[in-house]
């Protein structure tokens, strides 16, 4: 590098850094622009050249890398190419919003002198308009007066040598003509346990599916014990949320929970989400937001979809257990991050001796259509299908005795006949219009169609046919089917935020949300391998309609205090055609025709409120209260019954400290009281009531980003979850599995989670930087209490990934259960008989579903 | 202006996390598992008085017992006691002419026991297509008694077999019988008393005398079989007592 080039580089660096500092006071205090961290000089063609000007539009990813460079103003093809090649190697401190890195678009003009090139303008702050979420508006920015960058005498000399004319032309000020900071509106926090997980944390560890992303939220443990085609079981802060009964799950605003699903109330399959297109996950632990609806008992989780890196991504992975995964994402350049198409297909033999094979596929498509400066439509479509074999449960004593291998299944036709299949299609259209003074109108309609069929055996050979009582011992292979068609809509209006009484500001939002579901479901017992039906347990159709309204207000006093809250009310209507209702046992005289049609309705309402006190910019105290509900299983309602909603009351107080994005931490204490809880009944393969429950706990979170290449999050959640008043003993069940005051079964009292991500440039190869990523996630679960005084073993798991990328090619290796821990995903305690030729035990025994052993997946990705 | 870092705040958060960790293992649970021994205590005089003046001298008396299911419900039937609080799964042959002998270990849970259901060597589980004698059942029967019945000048050697067969698939031979005990720890012990003397005392051996073969075989077709079965199931069923 010549001395002249070196000087010009120093000048450019001074300009960049100085301007970045000057621009570090953006109009919107929550937004910070990108700043150059690593700069590469253009290598201009030899020979004489005229002075000129090149202007580039540069897209800076949330990682700080440059993903797109296009020429806005040209100084000739050769010079343009040299400048573009150089800028592609620049690395930025990414723009941030609320301390979180976001994607940004900037313009960088270069002044071309006789023999070199100097960047005229560094990235500067976004304007208030450009930063206004969620429009990600591209707005011209007038030149901003700012102090001259602090320059050394050498700098000043170089400055004078290199670009005196251009600086005079621009008034001696760097000039930036466009800045875009991408992102969506950050919904206001409702509690200290209102967690936002971005791609940095979500991408730290391998995620086989979107459900695994929930594991990074504090206090969450997810498992998939029933194979790839059955939804995750979710445990959240002392709740056994089963397949979604206590967690409201949404993707792009569309609810995933299914009312009155035969496999479990609130069943929600996250398989429909392609994990690579999740750009943000919000997990609210508790019920404090009036927008939280049915099933928001332990809390809610919302997946926000978007693709930051534009272009075409093709990825193929091959790994353990003959696992193949193909992923394609097309994110057309020039479009918003919400516009993309993604498809993934995965096939596997599964771990163990070929008993968990499956095939699944999902596609997510979104298109954001701008209708004007303040309006847009978001079109969303997604589809998912999966089928997988299921190995099922094993008795722990059989494993210990060597009767069956830990990763295998019983050598029994009924055990080997287990499988599940599921599909879902959903489409939605949402409209948003931003009005003056932060007012807003939103509306959306959506449709979803889901099918589910499973054949699962939890108990072996214990059941007797109710249709034909003489039929017994044919295998407890429970076949469940559920078909659900749901239409939904929502609309809301948010008022401007006027001043009230001088110092206060107020705002009100009112909205409504409605959905109606038509459900057809059945549950039978099958005899394998003949596939003969030998009992019918459920044959029903239901229509469930939920109409919810909410009002949410805000009252703020400067930055010091904010009171948010309001009221939500949901009216639910049930129409049930129970085709096996009023069942006539075979030993009774037939006196009527079997069947029972009934209707029921009920209203659930609950206040929610959050008080935030922010005495300094780094300290935030939050007190939250809310009441939520879970709708009942339609089939369990009687004619005219006031629908007995499960009501939850959540209390939380917490403190958050935030050190300007470098580190943050929070600690919160909480209590939740649930009017009645549900627990898995293996004999029926579904959820049954176990009475009111209480949870008290504390959750602590540390989030640190001490350097641009290191990001980490550590959380610990402790909960004391107890049964307050389980069902009393009955003549049929004088010693029920649950007693008052006992620890809630299946729920780990202590959950620890750590996610760490490292990324950055590793070395250069053939003039291209090779960047690397290294990340891992660790989970610790304390022993989980089980019914009948038993408890499961503690679990410690490590997942890790490593990747290197040069230009468009990336090679990655993902490892789940890196330590090859032998662990049980779930453990249950109940009576079973898996030995048809032996003497059956009628003692409750521990049963487990094996967790996956170490699995590797090597993937090749092309970023085109 | 960027405020200075406040490490002391973060350290407080860390301290709270550590406190939470310290409480991680504290859980409350319900019934605990227990295991304790069971013993058979047969009552049988070598010479006893039966119906109609018959005196019986016993040379062999084997009783099959098990499996045994203990229930907290007032009824121990399979339909009313799907979940047991204790059980002995093995079938044990008891020599009624011997003294106390082990029946095996009871595995179960702490708590009250109010009823029991059991088989006597012949089972008809859900998964069995018909009633089936266990390997330990004496000659495939529930009870086998051999001896000589004497009344005056009449002397009849006999072989009396009893089959306690479950009434239908999935049922126990003795679906439910009263039991009363509270198990609070693994220090407990179960004694099962078989009053074979009372069982035999209910039999009239005139039927044996009328039979042509010697020894006279009193099997499931005999009145003695039915009489004995009533005695076993109702008049003097095995008695379960718990002690330290």
PDB file of N, CA and C in Angstrom, chain A residues 461-462 464 470 472-473 618 657-660 662 666-667 683 698 700 702 716 718 731-732 734-735 737 739 741-743 749-750 752 782 788-790 831 836 838-844, chain B residues 2-3 5-6 9-10 13-14 16-17 20-21 23-24 27-31 33 67 69 72-73 76-77 80-87 89 107-109 114 125-127 169-170 172:
ATOM      1  N   UNK A 461     -51.132 -53.937  27.287  1.00  0.00           N
ATOM      2  CA  UNK A 461     -52.316 -54.796  27.219  1.00  0.00           C
ATOM      3  C   UNK A 461     -53.074 -54.694  28.539  1.00  0.00           C
ATOM      4  N   UNK A 462     -53.856 -53.663  28.701  1.00  0.00           N
ATOM      5  CA  UNK A 462     -54.617 -53.514  29.950  1.00  0.00           C
ATOM      6  C   UNK A 462     -56.091 -53.213  29.711  1.00  0.00           C
ATOM      7  N   UNK A 464     -60.054 -53.101  28.257  1.00  0.00           N
ATOM      8  CA  UNK A 464     -61.204 -53.958  27.960  1.00  0.00           C
ATOM      9  C   UNK A 464     -62.165 -53.158  27.090  1.00  0.00           C
ATOM     10  N   UNK A 470     -66.418 -58.535  26.595  1.00  0.00           N
ATOM     11  CA  UNK A 470     -65.683 -59.803  26.572  1.00  0.00           C
ATOM     12  C   UNK A 470     -64.378 -59.674  25.793  1.00  0.00           C
ATOM     13  N   UNK A 472     -60.936 -58.373  25.382  1.00  0.00           N
ATOM     14  CA  UNK A 472     -59.933 -57.835  26.301  1.00  0.00           C
ATOM     15  C   UNK A 472     -58.566 -58.326  25.871  1.00  0.00           C
ATOM     16  N   UNK A 473     -57.550 -57.560  26.233  1.00  0.00           N
ATOM     17  CA  UNK A 473     -56.190 -58.018  25.996  1.00  0.00           C
ATOM     18  C   UNK A 473     -55.793 -58.058  24.542  1.00  0.00           C
ATOM     19  N   UNK A 618     -30.843   2.672  32.673  1.00  0.00           N
ATOM     20  CA  UNK A 618     -30.331   1.305  32.749  1.00  0.00           C
ATOM     21  C   UNK A 618     -31.104   0.431  33.737  1.00  0.00           C
ATOM     22  N   UNK A 657     -31.825  -4.743  34.388  1.00  0.00           N
ATOM     23  CA  UNK A 657     -30.738  -3.783  34.211  1.00  0.00           C
ATOM     24  C   UNK A 657     -30.189  -3.968  32.809  1.00  0.00           C
ATOM     25  N   UNK A 658     -29.880  -2.872  32.172  1.00  0.00           N
ATOM     26  CA  UNK A 658     -29.435  -2.934  30.783  1.00  0.00           C
ATOM     27  C   UNK A 658     -28.248  -2.006  30.605  1.00  0.00           C
ATOM     28  N   UNK A 659     -27.142  -2.578  30.197  1.00  0.00           N
ATOM     29  CA  UNK A 659     -25.929  -1.796  30.044  1.00  0.00           C
ATOM     30  C   UNK A 659     -25.691  -1.485  28.575  1.00  0.00           C
ATOM     31  N   UNK A 660     -26.610  -0.755  27.995  1.00  0.00           N
ATOM     32  CA  UNK A 660     -26.467  -0.269  26.621  1.00  0.00           C
ATOM     33  C   UNK A 660     -26.173  -1.403  25.634  1.00  0.00           C
ATOM     34  N   UNK A 662     -24.499  -4.032  25.887  1.00  0.00           N
ATOM     35  CA  UNK A 662     -23.357  -4.898  26.165  1.00  0.00           C
ATOM     36  C   UNK A 662     -23.767  -6.060  27.056  1.00  0.00           C
ATOM     37  N   UNK A 666     -31.987  -9.674  34.205  1.00  0.00           N
ATOM     38  CA  UNK A 666     -33.269  -9.457  34.858  1.00  0.00           C
ATOM     39  C   UNK A 666     -33.505 -10.563  35.862  1.00  0.00           C
ATOM     40  N   UNK A 667     -34.242 -10.224  36.859  1.00  0.00           N
ATOM     41  CA  UNK A 667     -34.674 -11.220  37.821  1.00  0.00           C
ATOM     42  C   UNK A 667     -36.119 -10.909  38.171  1.00  0.00           C
ATOM     43  N   UNK A 683     -53.865 -44.062  30.054  1.00  0.00           N
ATOM     44  CA  UNK A 683     -54.850 -45.087  29.706  1.00  0.00           C
ATOM     45  C   UNK A 683     -55.794 -44.592  28.619  1.00  0.00           C
ATOM     46  N   UNK A 698     -38.862 -18.101  40.723  1.00  0.00           N
ATOM     47  CA  UNK A 698     -37.987 -16.975  40.403  1.00  0.00           C
ATOM     48  C   UNK A 698     -37.258 -17.314  39.105  1.00  0.00           C
ATOM     49  N   UNK A 700     -34.173 -15.846  36.509  1.00  0.00           N
ATOM     50  CA  UNK A 700     -33.083 -14.898  36.296  1.00  0.00           C
ATOM     51  C   UNK A 700     -32.490 -15.081  34.912  1.00  0.00           C
ATOM     52  N   UNK A 702     -29.406 -13.557  32.193  1.00  0.00           N
ATOM     53  CA  UNK A 702     -28.255 -12.712  31.867  1.00  0.00           C
ATOM     54  C   UNK A 702     -28.046 -12.764  30.370  1.00  0.00           C
ATOM     55  N   UNK A 716     -31.942 -19.065  34.385  1.00  0.00           N
ATOM     56  CA  UNK A 716     -32.242 -20.067  35.405  1.00  0.00           C
ATOM     57  C   UNK A 716     -33.650 -19.806  35.908  1.00  0.00           C
ATOM     58  N   UNK A 718     -36.467 -21.346  38.620  1.00  0.00           N
ATOM     59  CA  UNK A 718     -36.848 -22.280  39.681  1.00  0.00           C
ATOM     60  C   UNK A 718     -38.322 -22.096  39.968  1.00  0.00           C
ATOM     61  N   UNK A 731     -64.425 -44.590  45.475  1.00  0.00           N
ATOM     62  CA  UNK A 731     -64.405 -46.048  45.675  1.00  0.00           C
ATOM     63  C   UNK A 731     -63.612 -46.759  44.590  1.00  0.00           C
ATOM     64  N   UNK A 732     -63.681 -46.236  43.383  1.00  0.00           N
ATOM     65  CA  UNK A 732     -62.934 -46.874  42.298  1.00  0.00           C
ATOM     66  C   UNK A 732     -61.443 -46.563  42.366  1.00  0.00           C
ATOM     67  N   UNK A 734     -59.310 -45.228  45.362  1.00  0.00           N
ATOM     68  CA  UNK A 734     -59.133 -44.681  46.718  1.00  0.00           C
ATOM     69  C   UNK A 734     -57.760 -44.084  46.954  1.00  0.00           C
ATOM     70  N   UNK A 735     -56.798 -44.467  46.199  1.00  0.00           N
ATOM     71  CA  UNK A 735     -55.462 -43.863  46.334  1.00  0.00           C
ATOM     72  C   UNK A 735     -55.064 -43.273  45.003  1.00  0.00           C
ATOM     73  N   UNK A 737     -53.332 -40.963  42.133  1.00  0.00           N
ATOM     74  CA  UNK A 737     -51.893 -40.677  42.014  1.00  0.00           C
ATOM     75  C   UNK A 737     -51.499 -39.322  42.565  1.00  0.00           C
ATOM     76  N   UNK A 739     -51.939 -36.208  45.449  1.00  0.00           N
ATOM     77  CA  UNK A 739     -52.402 -35.814  46.775  1.00  0.00           C
ATOM     78  C   UNK A 739     -52.158 -34.322  46.941  1.00  0.00           C
ATOM     79  N   UNK A 741     -50.927 -30.859  47.891  1.00  0.00           N
ATOM     80  CA  UNK A 741     -49.630 -30.334  48.301  1.00  0.00           C
ATOM     81  C   UNK A 741     -48.448 -30.972  47.621  1.00  0.00           C
ATOM     82  N   UNK A 742     -48.683 -32.011  46.871  1.00  0.00           N
ATOM     83  CA  UNK A 742     -47.527 -32.659  46.234  1.00  0.00           C
ATOM     84  C   UNK A 742     -47.031 -31.833  45.050  1.00  0.00           C
ATOM     85  N   UNK A 743     -45.785 -32.071  44.706  1.00  0.00           N
ATOM     86  CA  UNK A 743     -45.208 -31.363  43.567  1.00  0.00           C
ATOM     87  C   UNK A 743     -45.906 -31.785  42.286  1.00  0.00           C
ATOM     88  N   UNK A 749     -38.452 -28.704  38.473  1.00  0.00           N
ATOM     89  CA  UNK A 749     -38.429 -27.507  39.332  1.00  0.00           C
ATOM     90  C   UNK A 749     -37.347 -26.517  38.917  1.00  0.00           C
ATOM     91  N   UNK A 750     -36.267 -27.009  38.356  1.00  0.00           N
ATOM     92  CA  UNK A 750     -35.178 -26.107  37.980  1.00  0.00           C
ATOM     93  C   UNK A 750     -34.809 -26.343  36.521  1.00  0.00           C
ATOM     94  N   UNK A 752     -32.147 -24.775  33.663  1.00  0.00           N
ATOM     95  CA  UNK A 752     -31.049 -23.873  33.311  1.00  0.00           C
ATOM     96  C   UNK A 752     -30.831 -23.958  31.807  1.00  0.00           C
ATOM     97  N   UNK A 782     -33.580 -30.314  36.396  1.00  0.00           N
ATOM     98  CA  UNK A 782     -33.476 -31.040  37.659  1.00  0.00           C
ATOM     99  C   UNK A 782     -34.429 -32.239  37.624  1.00  0.00           C
ATOM    100  N   UNK A 788     -47.173 -41.046  42.185  1.00  0.00           N
ATOM    101  CA  UNK A 788     -46.862 -42.154  43.070  1.00  0.00           C
ATOM    102  C   UNK A 788     -45.471 -42.024  43.692  1.00  0.00           C
ATOM    103  N   UNK A 789     -45.083 -40.784  43.959  1.00  0.00           N
ATOM    104  CA  UNK A 789     -43.870 -40.565  44.721  1.00  0.00           C
ATOM    105  C   UNK A 789     -42.577 -40.844  43.992  1.00  0.00           C
ATOM    106  N   UNK A 790     -42.634 -40.998  42.692  1.00  0.00           N
ATOM    107  CA  UNK A 790     -41.406 -41.288  41.960  1.00  0.00           C
ATOM    108  C   UNK A 790     -40.850 -40.013  41.331  1.00  0.00           C
ATOM    109  N   UNK A 831     -49.785 -47.752  35.355  1.00  0.00           N
ATOM    110  CA  UNK A 831     -49.846 -49.203  35.240  1.00  0.00           C
ATOM    111  C   UNK A 831     -49.803 -49.593  33.769  1.00  0.00           C
ATOM    112  N   UNK A 836     -47.332 -59.895  27.235  1.00  0.00           N
ATOM    113  CA  UNK A 836     -48.595 -60.626  27.121  1.00  0.00           C
ATOM    114  C   UNK A 836     -48.519 -62.048  27.650  1.00  0.00           C
ATOM    115  N   UNK A 838     -46.603 -62.953  30.352  1.00  0.00           N
ATOM    116  CA  UNK A 838     -46.178 -62.985  31.743  1.00  0.00           C
ATOM    117  C   UNK A 838     -47.291 -62.594  32.691  1.00  0.00           C
ATOM    118  N   UNK A 839     -46.922 -62.547  33.963  1.00  0.00           N
ATOM    119  CA  UNK A 839     -47.874 -62.130  34.983  1.00  0.00           C
ATOM    120  C   UNK A 839     -47.892 -60.602  35.014  1.00  0.00           C
ATOM    121  N   UNK A 840     -49.042 -60.000  34.777  1.00  0.00           N
ATOM    122  CA  UNK A 840     -49.067 -58.537  34.685  1.00  0.00           C
ATOM    123  C   UNK A 840     -48.954 -57.869  36.051  1.00  0.00           C
ATOM    124  N   UNK A 841     -48.183 -56.829  36.086  1.00  0.00           N
ATOM    125  CA  UNK A 841     -48.110 -56.018  37.295  1.00  0.00           C
ATOM    126  C   UNK A 841     -49.204 -54.954  37.238  1.00  0.00           C
ATOM    127  N   UNK A 842     -49.782 -54.666  38.386  1.00  0.00           N
ATOM    128  CA  UNK A 842     -50.757 -53.576  38.444  1.00  0.00           C
ATOM    129  C   UNK A 842     -50.255 -52.442  39.309  1.00  0.00           C
ATOM    130  N   UNK A 843     -48.953 -52.442  39.560  1.00  0.00           N
ATOM    131  CA  UNK A 843     -48.352 -51.304  40.256  1.00  0.00           C
ATOM    132  C   UNK A 843     -47.989 -50.224  39.244  1.00  0.00           C
ATOM    133  N   UNK A 844     -48.143 -48.969  39.634  1.00  0.00           N
ATOM    134  CA  UNK A 844     -47.658 -47.917  38.730  1.00  0.00           C
ATOM    135  C   UNK A 844     -46.155 -48.029  38.570  1.00  0.00           C
TER     136      UNK A 844
ATOM    137  N   UNK B   2     -23.541   7.891  27.759  1.00  0.00           N
ATOM    138  CA  UNK B   2     -23.593   6.482  28.161  1.00  0.00           C
ATOM    139  C   UNK B   2     -23.235   6.332  29.636  1.00  0.00           C
ATOM    140  N   UNK B   3     -24.118   5.712  30.410  1.00  0.00           N
ATOM    141  CA  UNK B   3     -23.804   5.559  31.823  1.00  0.00           C
ATOM    142  C   UNK B   3     -22.700   4.540  32.035  1.00  0.00           C
ATOM    143  N   UNK B   5     -20.756   1.292  33.460  1.00  0.00           N
ATOM    144  CA  UNK B   5     -21.242  -0.057  33.773  1.00  0.00           C
ATOM    145  C   UNK B   5     -21.523  -0.189  35.265  1.00  0.00           C
ATOM    146  N   UNK B   6     -22.461  -1.057  35.569  1.00  0.00           N
ATOM    147  CA  UNK B   6     -22.803  -1.282  36.971  1.00  0.00           C
ATOM    148  C   UNK B   6     -22.676  -2.766  37.298  1.00  0.00           C
ATOM    149  N   UNK B   9     -24.867  -4.502  39.976  1.00  0.00           N
ATOM    150  CA  UNK B   9     -26.235  -4.914  39.711  1.00  0.00           C
ATOM    151  C   UNK B   9     -26.262  -6.325  39.129  1.00  0.00           C
ATOM    152  N   UNK B  10     -25.352  -6.554  38.200  1.00  0.00           N
ATOM    153  CA  UNK B  10     -25.315  -7.873  37.591  1.00  0.00           C
ATOM    154  C   UNK B  10     -24.911  -8.933  38.602  1.00  0.00           C
ATOM    155  N   UNK B  13     -27.901  -9.999  40.424  1.00  0.00           N
ATOM    156  CA  UNK B  13     -28.699 -10.940  39.646  1.00  0.00           C
ATOM    157  C   UNK B  13     -28.089 -12.333  39.724  1.00  0.00           C
ATOM    158  N   UNK B  14     -26.777 -12.395  39.620  1.00  0.00           N
ATOM    159  CA  UNK B  14     -26.099 -13.686  39.696  1.00  0.00           C
ATOM    160  C   UNK B  14     -26.332 -14.350  41.052  1.00  0.00           C
ATOM    161  N   UNK B  16     -28.912 -14.004  42.957  1.00  0.00           N
ATOM    162  CA  UNK B  16     -30.265 -14.538  43.002  1.00  0.00           C
ATOM    163  C   UNK B  16     -30.365 -15.845  42.229  1.00  0.00           C
ATOM    164  N   UNK B  17     -29.654 -15.904  41.098  1.00  0.00           N
ATOM    165  CA  UNK B  17     -29.635 -17.148  40.337  1.00  0.00           C
ATOM    166  C   UNK B  17     -29.061 -18.280  41.167  1.00  0.00           C
ATOM    167  N   UNK B  20     -31.493 -19.515  43.586  1.00  0.00           N
ATOM    168  CA  UNK B  20     -32.500 -20.371  42.955  1.00  0.00           C
ATOM    169  C   UNK B  20     -31.961 -21.777  42.739  1.00  0.00           C
ATOM    170  N   UNK B  21     -30.691 -21.852  42.347  1.00  0.00           N
ATOM    171  CA  UNK B  21     -30.076 -23.164  42.135  1.00  0.00           C
ATOM    172  C   UNK B  21     -30.074 -23.983  43.416  1.00  0.00           C
ATOM    173  N   UNK B  23     -32.172 -24.170  45.640  1.00  0.00           N
ATOM    174  CA  UNK B  23     -33.459 -24.764  45.962  1.00  0.00           C
ATOM    175  C   UNK B  23     -33.912 -25.786  44.933  1.00  0.00           C
ATOM    176  N   UNK B  24     -33.063 -26.017  43.950  1.00  0.00           N
ATOM    177  CA  UNK B  24     -33.501 -26.809  42.810  1.00  0.00           C
ATOM    178  C   UNK B  24     -33.943 -28.211  43.107  1.00  0.00           C
ATOM    179  N   UNK B  27     -38.345 -31.015  46.204  1.00  0.00           N
ATOM    180  CA  UNK B  27     -39.638 -31.348  45.661  1.00  0.00           C
ATOM    181  C   UNK B  27     -40.412 -32.157  46.695  1.00  0.00           C
ATOM    182  N   UNK B  28     -41.714 -32.076  46.615  1.00  0.00           N
ATOM    183  CA  UNK B  28     -42.580 -32.824  47.505  1.00  0.00           C
ATOM    184  C   UNK B  28     -43.287 -33.882  46.679  1.00  0.00           C
ATOM    185  N   UNK B  29     -43.378 -35.076  47.206  1.00  0.00           N
ATOM    186  CA  UNK B  29     -44.005 -36.132  46.441  1.00  0.00           C
ATOM    187  C   UNK B  29     -44.989 -36.896  47.308  1.00  0.00           C
ATOM    188  N   UNK B  30     -45.735 -37.833  46.675  1.00  0.00           N
ATOM    189  CA  UNK B  30     -46.756 -38.577  47.405  1.00  0.00           C
ATOM    190  C   UNK B  30     -46.182 -39.906  47.873  1.00  0.00           C
ATOM    191  N   UNK B  31     -46.944 -40.995  47.668  1.00  0.00           N
ATOM    192  CA  UNK B  31     -46.555 -42.279  48.237  1.00  0.00           C
ATOM    193  C   UNK B  31     -45.177 -42.744  47.788  1.00  0.00           C
ATOM    194  N   UNK B  33     -42.297 -45.867  47.409  1.00  0.00           N
ATOM    195  CA  UNK B  33     -42.253 -47.302  47.121  1.00  0.00           C
ATOM    196  C   UNK B  33     -41.729 -48.068  48.326  1.00  0.00           C
ATOM    197  N   UNK B  67     -50.853 -65.033  41.523  1.00  0.00           N
ATOM    198  CA  UNK B  67     -50.378 -63.748  42.027  1.00  0.00           C
ATOM    199  C   UNK B  67     -51.394 -63.053  42.925  1.00  0.00           C
ATOM    200  N   UNK B  69     -52.760 -59.327  44.448  1.00  0.00           N
ATOM    201  CA  UNK B  69     -52.810 -57.869  44.248  1.00  0.00           C
ATOM    202  C   UNK B  69     -53.491 -57.246  45.456  1.00  0.00           C
ATOM    203  N   UNK B  72     -56.140 -50.477  47.697  1.00  0.00           N
ATOM    204  CA  UNK B  72     -56.629 -49.527  48.692  1.00  0.00           C
ATOM    205  C   UNK B  72     -58.145 -49.408  48.634  1.00  0.00           C
ATOM    206  N   UNK B  73     -58.718 -49.871  47.536  1.00  0.00           N
ATOM    207  CA  UNK B  73     -60.170 -49.814  47.405  1.00  0.00           C
ATOM    208  C   UNK B  73     -60.816 -50.888  48.270  1.00  0.00           C
ATOM    209  N   UNK B  76     -61.158 -55.303  45.476  1.00  0.00           N
ATOM    210  CA  UNK B  76     -59.897 -55.516  44.765  1.00  0.00           C
ATOM    211  C   UNK B  76     -60.076 -56.036  43.368  1.00  0.00           C
ATOM    212  N   UNK B  77     -61.309 -55.993  42.847  1.00  0.00           N
ATOM    213  CA  UNK B  77     -61.517 -56.568  41.522  1.00  0.00           C
ATOM    214  C   UNK B  77     -60.761 -55.769  40.463  1.00  0.00           C
ATOM    215  N   UNK B  80     -62.359 -52.463  39.587  1.00  0.00           N
ATOM    216  CA  UNK B  80     -62.423 -51.415  40.600  1.00  0.00           C
ATOM    217  C   UNK B  80     -61.064 -51.097  41.202  1.00  0.00           C
ATOM    218  N   UNK B  81     -60.071 -51.858  40.856  1.00  0.00           N
ATOM    219  CA  UNK B  81     -58.744 -51.599  41.402  1.00  0.00           C
ATOM    220  C   UNK B  81     -57.734 -51.754  40.268  1.00  0.00           C
ATOM    221  N   UNK B  82     -57.796 -50.810  39.348  1.00  0.00           N
ATOM    222  CA  UNK B  82     -56.889 -50.898  38.202  1.00  0.00           C
ATOM    223  C   UNK B  82     -55.441 -50.682  38.621  1.00  0.00           C
ATOM    224  N   UNK B  83     -55.271 -49.910  39.690  1.00  0.00           N
ATOM    225  CA  UNK B  83     -53.930 -49.632  40.179  1.00  0.00           C
ATOM    226  C   UNK B  83     -53.785 -50.223  41.581  1.00  0.00           C
ATOM    227  N   UNK B  84     -52.854 -51.135  41.734  1.00  0.00           N
ATOM    228  CA  UNK B  84     -52.645 -51.790  43.023  1.00  0.00           C
ATOM    229  C   UNK B  84     -51.702 -50.965  43.889  1.00  0.00           C
ATOM    230  N   UNK B  85     -51.737 -51.251  45.192  1.00  0.00           N
ATOM    231  CA  UNK B  85     -50.762 -50.616  46.092  1.00  0.00           C
ATOM    232  C   UNK B  85     -49.736 -51.630  46.576  1.00  0.00           C
ATOM    233  N   UNK B  86     -49.896 -52.872  46.153  1.00  0.00           N
ATOM    234  CA  UNK B  86     -48.912 -53.890  46.490  1.00  0.00           C
ATOM    235  C   UNK B  86     -49.214 -55.143  45.690  1.00  0.00           C
ATOM    236  N   UNK B  87     -48.198 -55.963  45.480  1.00  0.00           N
ATOM    237  CA  UNK B  87     -48.447 -57.178  44.703  1.00  0.00           C
ATOM    238  C   UNK B  87     -47.329 -58.184  44.907  1.00  0.00           C
ATOM    239  N   UNK B  89     -46.151 -61.116  42.369  1.00  0.00           N
ATOM    240  CA  UNK B  89     -46.471 -61.587  41.029  1.00  0.00           C
ATOM    241  C   UNK B  89     -46.188 -63.078  40.848  1.00  0.00           C
ATOM    242  N   UNK B 107     -44.065 -56.014  46.608  1.00  0.00           N
ATOM    243  CA  UNK B 107     -43.629 -54.713  46.099  1.00  0.00           C
ATOM    244  C   UNK B 107     -44.832 -53.803  46.031  1.00  0.00           C
ATOM    245  N   UNK B 108     -44.651 -52.586  46.490  1.00  0.00           N
ATOM    246  CA  UNK B 108     -45.799 -51.696  46.435  1.00  0.00           C
ATOM    247  C   UNK B 108     -45.496 -50.311  46.932  1.00  0.00           C
ATOM    248  N   UNK B 109     -46.550 -49.678  47.408  1.00  0.00           N
ATOM    249  CA  UNK B 109     -46.462 -48.304  47.868  1.00  0.00           C
ATOM    250  C   UNK B 109     -46.896 -48.223  49.314  1.00  0.00           C
ATOM    251  N   UNK B 114     -57.043 -52.154  51.829  1.00  0.00           N
ATOM    252  CA  UNK B 114     -58.397 -52.476  52.269  1.00  0.00           C
ATOM    253  C   UNK B 114     -58.953 -53.737  51.615  1.00  0.00           C
ATOM    254  N   UNK B 125     -55.473 -64.192  32.647  1.00  0.00           N
ATOM    255  CA  UNK B 125     -55.174 -62.775  32.443  1.00  0.00           C
ATOM    256  C   UNK B 125     -55.834 -62.265  31.163  1.00  0.00           C
ATOM    257  N   UNK B 126     -55.797 -60.958  31.026  1.00  0.00           N
ATOM    258  CA  UNK B 126     -56.350 -60.314  29.819  1.00  0.00           C
ATOM    259  C   UNK B 126     -55.783 -60.924  28.549  1.00  0.00           C
ATOM    260  N   UNK B 127     -54.542 -61.295  28.613  1.00  0.00           N
ATOM    261  CA  UNK B 127     -53.848 -61.740  27.406  1.00  0.00           C
ATOM    262  C   UNK B 127     -53.847 -63.263  27.255  1.00  0.00           C
ATOM    263  N   UNK B 169     -62.259 -63.928  31.609  1.00  0.00           N
ATOM    264  CA  UNK B 169     -60.963 -63.383  31.212  1.00  0.00           C
ATOM    265  C   UNK B 169     -60.723 -62.029  31.877  1.00  0.00           C
ATOM    266  N   UNK B 170     -59.554 -61.902  32.446  1.00  0.00           N
ATOM    267  CA  UNK B 170     -59.196 -60.638  33.089  1.00  0.00           C
ATOM    268  C   UNK B 170     -59.567 -60.582  34.560  1.00  0.00           C
ATOM    269  N   UNK B 172     -59.637 -62.238  38.606  1.00  0.00           N
ATOM    270  CA  UNK B 172     -58.869 -63.084  39.521  1.00  0.00           C
ATOM    271  C   UNK B 172     -59.772 -64.226  39.996  1.00  0.00           C
TER     272      UNK B 172
END
